[in-house]
Coordinates of C-alpha atoms in Angstrom, one line a residue:
M1 CA -18.8 26.6 -108.8
K2 CA -15.7 25.9 -110.1
Y3 CA -15.0 29.3 -112.0
E4 CA -14.8 32.6 -111.0
A5 CA -14.2 34.7 -114.3
V6 CA -15.2 33.9 -117.9
L7 CA -13.2 35.4 -120.3
L8 CA -15.3 35.3 -124.4
D9 CA -14.3 36.1 -127.8
M10 CA -15.5 38.8 -129.1
D11 CA -16.4 38.0 -133.0
G12 CA -18.5 35.2 -133.6
T13 CA -18.9 34.2 -129.9
V14 CA -20.6 37.2 -128.6
L15 CA -20.7 39.7 -130.9
D16 CA -22.3 38.6 -134.9
T17 CA -19.6 40.7 -136.5
V18 CA -19.8 39.3 -139.5
G19 CA -21.3 41.6 -142.2
D20 CA -18.8 44.7 -141.1
I21 CA -16.1 42.5 -141.8
Q22 CA -17.1 41.2 -145.0
D23 CA -19.0 44.7 -146.6
S24 CA -14.9 46.3 -144.9
L25 CA -13.3 43.7 -146.9
N26 CA -15.1 43.4 -150.1
A27 CA -14.7 47.4 -150.2
S28 CA -10.9 47.0 -149.4
L29 CA -11.0 44.3 -153.1
R30 CA -12.6 46.5 -155.4
E31 CA -10.3 49.2 -154.2
F32 CA -7.9 47.5 -156.1
N33 CA -10.1 45.9 -158.8
L34 CA -9.8 42.2 -157.3
P35 CA -12.6 39.8 -157.0
E36 CA -15.2 40.5 -154.0
V37 CA -15.9 37.3 -151.8
D38 CA -18.6 35.8 -150.4
T39 CA -19.5 35.4 -146.7
Q40 CA -18.5 31.8 -146.5
K41 CA -15.5 32.3 -147.7
T42 CA -15.0 34.9 -145.5
K43 CA -16.0 33.4 -142.5
A44 CA -13.6 30.5 -143.2
N45 CA -11.3 32.4 -142.9
L46 CA -11.7 34.6 -139.3
G47 CA -9.9 34.2 -136.2
N48 CA -6.6 34.7 -137.2
A49 CA -6.4 38.3 -137.3
S50 CA -7.1 40.9 -140.2
R51 CA -3.8 40.0 -142.6
Y52 CA -4.5 36.8 -142.6
L53 CA -7.9 37.3 -143.8
I54 CA -6.6 38.8 -146.3
T55 CA -3.7 37.2 -147.8
H56 CA -6.6 34.4 -147.7
C57 CA -9.4 36.1 -149.6
V58 CA -7.1 38.7 -152.0
P59 CA -7.2 36.4 -155.1
E60 CA -3.7 33.4 -155.5
G61 CA -0.8 34.6 -157.2
T62 CA -1.8 38.3 -155.4
T63 CA 1.5 39.9 -155.2
A64 CA 3.0 41.3 -151.8
E65 CA 2.7 44.2 -152.4
L66 CA -0.4 44.5 -153.5
T67 CA -1.6 42.3 -151.0
E68 CA 0.1 44.6 -147.8
K69 CA -1.6 47.5 -149.5
V70 CA -5.4 46.2 -149.6
L71 CA -4.6 45.2 -145.9
N72 CA -3.7 48.7 -145.3
F73 CA -6.9 50.3 -146.9
Y74 CA -8.9 47.4 -145.0
L75 CA -7.8 48.0 -141.5
P76 CA -8.8 52.4 -141.2
Y77 CA -11.6 51.2 -143.5
Y78 CA -13.1 48.3 -141.3
D79 CA -12.0 51.1 -137.8
A80 CA -14.6 53.3 -139.4
H81 CA -17.3 50.8 -140.4
S82 CA -17.2 48.4 -137.1
H83 CA -20.5 50.0 -135.8
I84 CA -22.9 49.4 -138.3
K85 CA -24.2 45.8 -139.1
T86 CA -22.6 44.3 -135.8
R87 CA -25.1 42.9 -133.1
P88 CA -24.7 40.9 -130.1
Y89 CA -25.8 37.3 -130.5
D90 CA -29.9 36.9 -129.3
G91 CA -29.1 36.5 -126.0
I92 CA -26.0 37.5 -124.8
L93 CA -27.0 40.2 -122.8
E94 CA -28.7 38.0 -120.7
L95 CA -26.2 35.8 -120.3
M96 CA -23.9 38.4 -119.5
E97 CA -26.2 39.6 -116.9
N98 CA -27.0 36.6 -115.5
L99 CA -23.4 35.5 -115.1
K100 CA -22.2 38.6 -113.3
N101 CA -25.3 37.8 -111.4
S102 CA -23.9 34.4 -110.2
G103 CA -21.0 36.6 -109.4
L104 CA -18.8 35.8 -112.0
R105 CA -16.4 38.6 -113.6
L106 CA -16.4 38.4 -117.4
A107 CA -13.5 39.8 -120.1
I108 CA -13.7 40.1 -123.7
I109 CA -10.8 38.8 -126.0
S110 CA -10.1 39.3 -129.1
N111 CA -7.5 39.8 -132.6
K112 CA -8.6 43.6 -133.5
P113 CA -6.8 46.4 -132.4
M114 CA -7.1 46.9 -128.8
S115 CA -8.5 50.3 -129.6
T116 CA -11.5 48.4 -131.8
V117 CA -12.1 45.8 -129.1
K118 CA -12.3 48.2 -126.2
G119 CA -14.4 50.5 -128.3
L120 CA -16.9 47.7 -129.8
A121 CA -17.1 46.7 -125.9
E122 CA -18.1 50.3 -124.6
E123 CA -21.0 50.3 -127.0
F124 CA -22.3 47.0 -126.9
F125 CA -21.7 45.4 -123.4
P126 CA -21.6 48.9 -121.1
G127 CA -21.4 48.7 -117.9
K128 CA -20.7 44.1 -117.7
L129 CA -17.0 43.3 -118.7
E130 CA -14.5 44.1 -116.2
C131 CA -11.7 44.1 -118.9
A132 CA -11.1 44.4 -123.0
V133 CA -8.2 43.2 -124.6
G134 CA -7.0 43.3 -127.7
Q135 CA -3.9 43.3 -130.4
S136 CA -1.3 45.7 -129.8
H137 CA 2.6 45.8 -129.8
D138 CA 3.4 44.2 -126.9
V139 CA 0.3 41.7 -126.9
R140 CA 0.4 39.2 -129.3
R141 CA -2.2 37.8 -131.3
K142 CA -4.5 34.2 -130.5
P143 CA -3.5 31.4 -130.6
A144 CA -0.4 33.5 -128.4
P145 CA -2.0 33.2 -124.5
D146 CA -0.9 36.9 -124.1
M147 CA -4.3 38.2 -124.3
V148 CA -5.9 35.6 -122.1
L149 CA -2.7 35.6 -119.5
K150 CA -3.1 39.6 -119.5
A151 CA -6.5 39.6 -118.7
V152 CA -6.3 36.5 -116.0
E153 CA -3.3 39.5 -114.6
D154 CA -5.7 42.9 -114.7
M155 CA -8.0 40.7 -112.4
G156 CA -5.9 39.2 -110.2
L157 CA -7.0 35.7 -110.4
S158 CA -5.1 32.2 -111.0
I159 CA -5.7 30.4 -114.2
D160 CA -7.1 27.7 -112.7
K161 CA -10.5 30.1 -112.0
C162 CA -10.9 31.0 -115.5
V163 CA -12.2 29.5 -118.3
Y164 CA -12.5 30.8 -121.9
V165 CA -15.1 30.6 -124.2
G166 CA -14.9 31.1 -128.3
D167 CA -16.0 30.0 -131.4
T168 CA -13.2 28.7 -133.3
E169 CA -10.1 26.1 -133.2
V170 CA -7.5 29.6 -133.2
D171 CA -10.0 30.0 -129.1
I172 CA -9.5 25.9 -128.2
K173 CA -5.8 26.6 -129.3
T174 CA -5.3 30.0 -127.2
A175 CA -6.8 28.1 -124.4
D176 CA -4.7 25.4 -123.9
N177 CA -1.7 27.3 -124.8
A178 CA -2.9 29.7 -121.8
G179 CA -3.3 26.1 -119.4
M180 CA -7.3 27.1 -119.1
D181 CA -10.0 25.5 -119.9
C182 CA -11.8 26.3 -122.8
I183 CA -15.7 25.7 -123.8
S184 CA -16.7 25.8 -127.5
V185 CA -19.9 27.7 -129.3
S186 CA -21.8 26.7 -132.6
W187 CA -23.6 29.5 -133.2
G188 CA -20.1 31.7 -134.8
F189 CA -17.6 30.8 -137.7
R190 CA -17.6 26.8 -137.4
T191 CA -19.7 24.6 -137.5
K192 CA -20.1 21.9 -134.8
E193 CA -18.5 19.5 -136.6
Q194 CA -15.2 21.5 -137.3
L195 CA -15.0 22.9 -133.4
L196 CA -14.9 18.6 -133.5
K197 CA -12.6 18.1 -135.2
A198 CA -10.0 21.1 -134.0
G199 CA -10.3 19.1 -130.8
A200 CA -13.1 20.6 -128.5
S201 CA -13.9 18.6 -125.3
R202 CA -17.4 20.8 -124.2
I203 CA -19.4 22.9 -126.8
A204 CA -22.6 25.0 -126.3
D205 CA -25.4 25.4 -128.7
S206 CA -27.4 27.9 -127.1
V207 CA -26.4 30.5 -124.3
Q208 CA -28.9 28.8 -122.2
V209 CA -26.4 25.4 -122.4
L210 CA -23.6 28.0 -121.9
Y211 CA -24.9 29.5 -118.9
H212 CA -25.2 26.3 -117.3
I213 CA -21.8 24.6 -118.5
I214 CA -19.7 27.5 -117.0
T215 CA -21.7 27.3 -113.9
E216 CA -22.1 23.8 -112.9

């Protein structure tokens, strides 16, 4: 087997978080009398962290000051409401167990704040992950390679022994910036066509296919 560890993106790859994000986003927009957005717009702007999401979901022409107020409302609101609708995608827990039984080590990578990432990882994947890495003052968000490199360092491995799995063009770029192999999944926030356009070289349409690609 080529790899020793699998680094998994969180949102859209192992956790279906869009329901809680959508509700928190619209609660934040309502707080400032701004129009709500639909799920399609939310999903289209996920993957680049909260500031990007808010900036691209407030109406065109919204002032920087008001955008910042919406963001500052959203961050604690989502943190307090991030466990309501969120669930692992079907088959993910079994996938993790099968990967571990095959001798692979697992980590979670996310653009969410470090505390939120660790909390969600502990709630939904207890005992399955070796480490969970999120954004902090000294760990830049994806597509910078910082999170990937930190996870690799924490596990004491080399880049060529790890593979990164994600669902967006941000993940493809992150893996490229880290010099790591990447596998994309088509059940998350981007379609297969969008992933191919973004340069995806390997795409899994199911957890079973993902398992076989990782362990081939």
